[in-house]
Amino acid sequence: SQQGEEDPQALSIQEGENATMNCSYKTSINNLQWYRQNSGRGLVHLILIRSNEREKHSGRLRVTLDTSKKSSSLLITASRAADTASYFCATDGVEYGNKLVFGAGTILRVKS
Amino acid sequence: DTGVSQDPRHKITKRGQNVTFRCDPISEHNRLYWYRQTLGQGPEFLTYFQNEAQLEKSRLLSDRFSAERPKGSFSTLEIQRTEQGDSAMYLCASSQAGTGNSGNTIYFGEGSWLTVV
């Protein structure tokens, strides 16, 4: 079963623009993590945000978490062609135990 | 390289054959996970270990699938009598278990692609 759903399913932007991806989930969580996956490769961890946190930054990445709306967003600023990838959110929580449950991802294409 | 490593990276097998994948987690990590991912989908949980104990198995893990982590270090995932529907990427991940809401980052390997023909 999928806990998270990313929106949009696909996003195409020009290099230098900002990209925003959203994730909604269904049950209470402990943590939410964002991952990047290049085509045919494994998942690269980007950022973890705890349920008691509202915002985190890492380089050009900004993640927000709104537990009242059960949603999170990932903002990539000043995008580069190398940011082209699929982005997934994943959550862990009481209902799902210690494992991560993933959504279907957002495919981001950054055009140079 | 101190990340999660998986072997082989690619495997093509005939239907009905058995295949085995190996995962070496990050050395100090006590939790190890197996996921499966098909094209256009997010990873789906299969099973996880804490040390050598297999603590949870998904319903996706039919009786043709078996996973082991005999000494609490590396793990193997074996698929017996493979079917075409088993074609997917099998991802291994590891983490260091914390307590409560400590936020355990889970690190993934590059995956093992399986094609059943």
mmCIF file of C-alpha atoms in Angstrom:
data_model
loop_
_atom_site.group_PDB
_atom_site.id
_atom_site.type_symbol
_atom_site.label_atom_id
_atom_site.label_comp_id
_atom_site.label_asym_id
_atom_site.label_seq_id
_atom_site.Cartn_x
_atom_site.Cartn_y
_atom_site.Cartn_z
ATOM 1 C CA SER A 1 0.000 0.000 0.000
ATOM 2 C CA GLN A 2 1.174 3.537 -0.644
ATOM 3 C CA GLN A 3 1.289 5.967 2.199
ATOM 4 C CA GLY A 4 2.586 8.955 0.282
ATOM 5 C CA GLU A 5 1.443 10.507 -2.935
ATOM 6 C CA GLU A 6 3.591 12.982 -4.783
ATOM 7 C CA ASP A 7 2.240 15.801 -6.853
ATOM 8 C CA PRO A 8 2.739 16.560 -9.664
ATOM 9 C CA GLN A 9 3.535 13.234 -11.283
ATOM 10 C CA ALA A 10 5.850 15.003 -13.717
ATOM 11 C CA LEU A 11 7.376 18.453 -13.854
ATOM 12 C CA SER A 12 9.370 20.104 -16.625
ATOM 13 C CA ILE A 13 11.185 23.391 -16.010
ATOM 14 C CA GLN A 14 14.012 25.470 -17.407
ATOM 15 C CA GLU A 15 17.430 25.520 -15.803
ATOM 16 C CA GLY A 16 17.597 28.241 -13.175
ATOM 17 C CA GLU A 17 13.937 27.997 -12.231
ATOM 18 C CA ASN A 18 12.677 26.648 -8.931
ATOM 19 C CA ALA A 19 10.979 23.267 -8.691
ATOM 20 C CA THR A 20 8.379 22.450 -6.076
ATOM 21 C CA MET A 21 7.130 18.942 -5.411
ATOM 22 C CA ASN A 22 4.461 18.024 -2.927
ATOM 23 C CA CYS A 23 3.810 14.904 -0.915
ATOM 24 C CA SER A 24 0.681 13.941 0.960
ATOM 25 C CA TYR A 25 0.346 11.046 3.352
ATOM 26 C CA LYS A 26 -2.450 9.324 5.195
ATOM 27 C CA THR A 27 -1.468 8.394 8.730
ATOM 28 C CA SER A 28 0.550 9.889 11.564
ATOM 29 C CA ILE A 29 4.283 9.812 10.978
ATOM 30 C CA ASN A 30 7.501 9.918 12.949
ATOM 31 C CA ASN A 31 9.676 11.142 10.087
ATOM 32 C CA LEU A 32 9.445 12.022 6.424
ATOM 33 C CA GLN A 33 12.381 11.565 4.088
ATOM 34 C CA TRP A 34 12.961 12.750 0.532
ATOM 35 C CA TYR A 35 15.014 10.759 -1.945
ATOM 36 C CA ARG A 36 16.279 11.317 -5.480
ATOM 37 C CA GLN A 37 16.636 8.565 -8.032
ATOM 38 C CA ASN A 38 18.401 8.924 -11.337
ATOM 39 C CA SER A 39 17.213 6.648 -14.092
ATOM 40 C CA GLY A 40 18.150 3.037 -13.400
ATOM 41 C CA ARG A 41 20.051 3.888 -10.242
ATOM 42 C CA GLY A 42 19.499 3.526 -6.517
ATOM 43 C CA LEU A 43 17.948 6.090 -4.217
ATOM 44 C CA VAL A 44 20.003 8.955 -2.857
ATOM 45 C CA HIS A 45 18.914 10.353 0.478
ATOM 46 C CA LEU A 46 18.274 14.090 0.370
ATOM 47 C CA ILE A 47 16.777 15.166 3.645
ATOM 48 C CA LEU A 48 14.925 13.878 6.713
ATOM 49 C CA ILE A 49 12.409 15.966 8.596
ATOM 50 C CA ARG A 50 10.973 14.876 11.913
ATOM 51 C CA SER A 51 7.303 15.195 12.774
ATOM 52 C CA ASN A 52 8.053 17.967 15.284
ATOM 53 C CA GLU A 53 9.942 20.019 12.689
ATOM 54 C CA ARG A 54 8.345 22.395 10.224
ATOM 55 C CA GLU A 55 11.157 23.295 7.862
ATOM 56 C CA LYS A 56 14.667 22.134 6.975
ATOM 57 C CA HIS A 57 17.258 23.351 4.533
ATOM 58 C CA SER A 58 20.127 21.630 2.840
ATOM 59 C CA GLY A 59 21.995 23.567 0.187
ATOM 60 C CA ARG A 60 19.507 24.357 -2.575
ATOM 61 C CA LEU A 61 16.847 22.149 -0.964
ATOM 62 C CA ARG A 62 14.098 23.332 1.316
ATOM 63 C CA VAL A 63 11.628 20.916 2.853
ATOM 64 C CA THR A 64 8.513 21.867 4.763
ATOM 65 C CA LEU A 65 6.215 19.658 6.773
ATOM 66 C CA ASP A 66 2.630 20.397 7.784
ATOM 67 C CA THR A 67 1.412 17.579 10.000
ATOM 68 C CA SER A 68 -2.050 19.112 10.330
ATOM 69 C CA LYS A 69 -2.493 18.765 6.572
ATOM 70 C CA LYS A 70 -0.408 15.584 6.368
ATOM 71 C CA SER A 71 1.706 17.093 3.639
ATOM 72 C CA SER A 72 5.264 18.024 2.802
ATOM 73 C CA SER A 73 6.920 19.967 0.034
ATOM 74 C CA LEU A 74 10.374 19.842 -1.489
ATOM 75 C CA LEU A 75 11.685 23.002 -3.114
ATOM 76 C CA ILE A 76 14.763 22.915 -5.296
ATOM 77 C CA THR A 77 16.022 26.399 -6.003
ATOM 78 C CA ALA A 78 18.042 27.476 -9.037
ATOM 79 C CA SER A 79 17.599 24.096 -10.681
ATOM 80 C CA ARG A 80 20.287 22.520 -12.828
ATOM 81 C CA ALA A 81 20.135 19.938 -15.578
ATOM 82 C CA ALA A 82 21.767 17.507 -13.150
ATOM 83 C CA ASP A 83 18.681 17.745 -10.928
ATOM 84 C CA THR A 84 16.752 15.784 -13.572
ATOM 85 C CA ALA A 85 15.577 12.685 -11.709
ATOM 86 C CA SER A 86 12.631 11.122 -9.906
ATOM 87 C CA TYR A 87 11.929 12.380 -6.427
ATOM 88 C CA PHE A 88 10.210 10.314 -3.763
ATOM 89 C CA CYS A 89 8.908 11.045 -0.330
ATOM 90 C CA ALA A 90 8.824 8.266 2.227
ATOM 91 C CA THR A 91 7.376 8.131 5.696
ATOM 92 C CA ASP A 92 7.696 5.975 8.751
ATOM 93 C CA GLY A 93 5.281 5.941 11.649
ATOM 94 C CA VAL A 94 3.420 3.885 14.174
ATOM 95 C CA GLU A 95 1.060 2.264 11.690
ATOM 96 C CA TYR A 96 3.825 1.182 9.338
ATOM 97 C CA GLY A 97 6.470 0.374 11.894
ATOM 98 C CA ASN A 98 10.144 0.908 11.261
ATOM 99 C CA LYS A 99 10.000 0.650 7.502
ATOM 100 C CA LEU A 100 9.666 3.453 4.992
ATOM 101 C CA VAL A 101 6.581 3.620 2.820
ATOM 102 C CA PHE A 102 7.046 5.390 -0.494
ATOM 103 C CA GLY A 103 4.840 7.244 -2.906
ATOM 104 C CA ALA A 104 5.005 6.866 -6.673
ATOM 105 C CA GLY A 105 7.324 9.834 -7.096
ATOM 106 C CA THR A 106 7.591 12.997 -9.161
ATOM 107 C CA ILE A 107 9.638 12.942 -12.356
ATOM 108 C CA LEU A 108 11.529 16.209 -12.682
ATOM 109 C CA ARG A 109 13.065 17.275 -15.960
ATOM 110 C CA VAL A 110 15.273 20.336 -16.013
ATOM 111 C CA LYS A 111 15.929 21.634 -19.507
ATOM 112 C CA SER A 112 19.165 23.427 -20.274
ATOM 113 C CA ASP B 1 33.275 2.947 -0.638
ATOM 114 C CA THR B 2 31.391 2.816 2.662
ATOM 115 C CA GLY B 3 27.857 2.841 1.295
ATOM 116 C CA VAL B 4 25.404 0.006 0.829
ATOM 117 C CA SER B 5 26.637 -2.342 -1.852
ATOM 118 C CA GLN B 6 24.625 -4.849 -3.834
ATOM 119 C CA ASP B 7 25.663 -7.698 -6.073
ATOM 120 C CA PRO B 8 25.053 -8.474 -8.849
ATOM 121 C CA ARG B 9 23.890 -5.215 -10.365
ATOM 122 C CA HIS B 10 22.147 -6.970 -13.210
ATOM 123 C CA LYS B 11 20.860 -10.494 -13.596
ATOM 124 C CA ILE B 12 19.060 -12.071 -16.522
ATOM 125 C CA THR B 13 17.608 -15.476 -15.816
ATOM 126 C CA LYS B 14 15.254 -17.934 -17.399
ATOM 127 C CA ARG B 15 11.868 -18.500 -15.902
ATOM 128 C CA GLY B 16 11.983 -21.226 -13.316
ATOM 129 C CA GLN B 17 15.587 -20.650 -12.296
ATOM 130 C CA ASN B 18 16.654 -19.548 -8.839
ATOM 131 C CA VAL B 19 18.506 -16.297 -8.260
ATOM 132 C CA THR B 20 20.259 -14.858 -5.236
ATOM 133 C CA PHE B 21 21.152 -11.262 -4.491
ATOM 134 C CA ARG B 22 23.612 -10.123 -1.882
ATOM 135 C CA CYS B 23 23.624 -6.905 0.118
ATOM 136 C CA ASP B 24 26.401 -5.505 2.262
ATOM 137 C CA PRO B 25 25.048 -2.717 4.476
ATOM 138 C CA ILE B 26 26.935 0.207 5.934
ATOM 139 C CA SER B 27 29.128 -1.483 8.516
ATOM 140 C CA GLU B 28 27.768 0.001 11.740
ATOM 141 C CA HIS B 29 24.119 -0.287 10.727
ATOM 142 C CA ASN B 30 22.014 -2.859 12.541
ATOM 143 C CA ARG B 31 18.898 -2.602 10.368
ATOM 144 C CA LEU B 32 18.754 -3.939 6.840
ATOM 145 C CA TYR B 33 15.814 -3.641 4.439
ATOM 146 C CA TRP B 34 14.851 -5.159 1.116
ATOM 147 C CA TYR B 35 12.569 -3.328 -1.302
ATOM 148 C CA ARG B 36 11.345 -4.055 -4.801
ATOM 149 C CA GLN B 37 10.737 -1.430 -7.444
ATOM 150 C CA THR B 38 9.105 -1.723 -10.856
ATOM 151 C CA LEU B 39 9.199 0.892 -13.599
ATOM 152 C CA GLY B 40 7.275 4.036 -12.803
ATOM 153 C CA GLN B 41 6.556 3.016 -9.220
ATOM 154 C CA GLY B 42 8.042 3.801 -5.865
ATOM 155 C CA PRO B 43 9.903 1.125 -3.928
ATOM 156 C CA GLU B 44 7.740 -1.445 -2.149
ATOM 157 C CA PHE B 45 8.791 -2.915 1.155
ATOM 158 C CA LEU B 46 9.620 -6.624 1.227
ATOM 159 C CA THR B 47 11.299 -7.361 4.544
ATOM 160 C CA TYR B 48 13.660 -6.037 7.171
ATOM 161 C CA PHE B 49 16.146 -7.308 9.729
ATOM 162 C CA GLN B 50 17.417 -5.942 12.959
ATOM 163 C CA ASN B 51 20.765 -7.611 13.434
ATOM 164 C CA GLU B 52 20.131 -11.220 12.398
ATOM 165 C CA ALA B 53 16.435 -11.266 13.286
ATOM 166 C CA GLN B 54 13.918 -10.906 10.468
ATOM 167 C CA LEU B 55 11.327 -8.716 12.124
ATOM 168 C CA GLU B 56 8.822 -8.088 9.370
ATOM 169 C CA LYS B 57 7.840 -9.578 6.037
ATOM 170 C CA SER B 58 5.494 -8.070 3.504
ATOM 171 C CA ARG B 59 2.666 -10.042 1.954
ATOM 172 C CA LEU B 60 4.528 -9.371 -1.305
ATOM 173 C CA LEU B 61 7.141 -11.828 -0.123
ATOM 174 C CA SER B 62 5.665 -15.078 -1.364
ATOM 175 C CA ASP B 63 7.025 -18.441 -0.254
ATOM 176 C CA ARG B 64 9.328 -18.394 -3.282
ATOM 177 C CA PHE B 65 11.238 -15.543 -1.654
ATOM 178 C CA SER B 66 13.557 -15.999 1.276
ATOM 179 C CA ALA B 67 15.904 -13.557 2.919
ATOM 180 C CA GLU B 68 18.619 -14.182 5.438
ATOM 181 C CA ARG B 69 21.078 -12.187 7.456
ATOM 182 C CA PRO B 70 22.963 -14.951 9.211
ATOM 183 C CA LYS B 71 25.524 -12.986 11.190
ATOM 184 C CA GLY B 72 23.788 -9.663 11.331
ATOM 185 C CA SER B 73 26.038 -8.256 8.639
ATOM 186 C CA PHE B 74 25.429 -9.008 4.941
ATOM 187 C CA SER B 75 22.097 -10.314 3.708
ATOM 188 C CA THR B 76 20.930 -12.471 0.830
ATOM 189 C CA LEU B 77 17.608 -12.451 -0.969
ATOM 190 C CA GLU B 78 16.811 -15.620 -2.879
ATOM 191 C CA ILE B 79 14.003 -16.031 -5.362
ATOM 192 C CA GLN B 80 13.153 -19.613 -6.273
ATOM 193 C CA ARG B 81 11.392 -20.690 -9.441
ATOM 194 C CA THR B 82 11.460 -17.205 -10.873
ATOM 195 C CA GLU B 83 8.479 -15.877 -12.798
ATOM 196 C CA GLN B 84 8.320 -13.059 -15.309
ATOM 197 C CA GLY B 85 6.450 -10.982 -12.750
ATOM 198 C CA ASP B 86 9.544 -11.047 -10.554
ATOM 199 C CA SER B 87 11.338 -8.784 -13.030
ATOM 200 C CA ALA B 88 12.131 -5.635 -11.073
ATOM 201 C CA MET B 89 14.898 -3.814 -9.304
ATOM 202 C CA TYR B 90 15.637 -5.170 -5.854
ATOM 203 C CA LEU B 91 16.909 -2.513 -3.514
ATOM 204 C CA CYS B 92 18.717 -3.016 -0.259
ATOM 205 C CA ALA B 93 18.945 -0.349 2.414
ATOM 206 C CA SER B 94 20.372 0.003 5.883
ATOM 207 C CA SER B 95 20.068 2.215 8.921
ATOM 208 C CA GLN B 96 21.160 2.476 12.517
ATOM 209 C CA ALA B 97 18.190 1.977 14.796
ATOM 210 C CA GLY B 98 17.562 4.763 17.228
ATOM 211 C CA THR B 99 15.031 5.159 19.961
ATOM 212 C CA GLY B 100 11.713 6.920 19.756
ATOM 213 C CA ASN B 101 11.493 9.754 17.317
ATOM 214 C CA SER B 102 15.214 9.879 16.605
ATOM 215 C CA GLY B 103 14.829 9.958 12.844
ATOM 216 C CA ASN B 104 16.783 7.125 11.330
ATOM 217 C CA THR B 105 18.116 7.983 7.922
ATOM 218 C CA ILE B 106 17.829 4.968 5.666
ATOM 219 C CA TYR B 107 20.511 4.615 2.993
ATOM 220 C CA PHE B 108 19.950 2.662 -0.188
ATOM 221 C CA GLY B 109 22.257 0.742 -2.462
ATOM 222 C CA GLU B 110 22.329 0.944 -6.255
ATOM 223 C CA GLY B 111 19.943 -1.946 -6.627
ATOM 224 C CA SER B 112 20.026 -5.278 -8.424
ATOM 225 C CA TRP B 113 18.100 -5.446 -11.664
ATOM 226 C CA LEU B 114 16.402 -8.754 -12.345
ATOM 227 C CA THR B 115 15.053 -9.680 -15.756
ATOM 228 C CA VAL B 116 13.231 -12.982 -16.049
ATOM 229 C CA VAL B 117 12.887 -14.187 -19.638
#
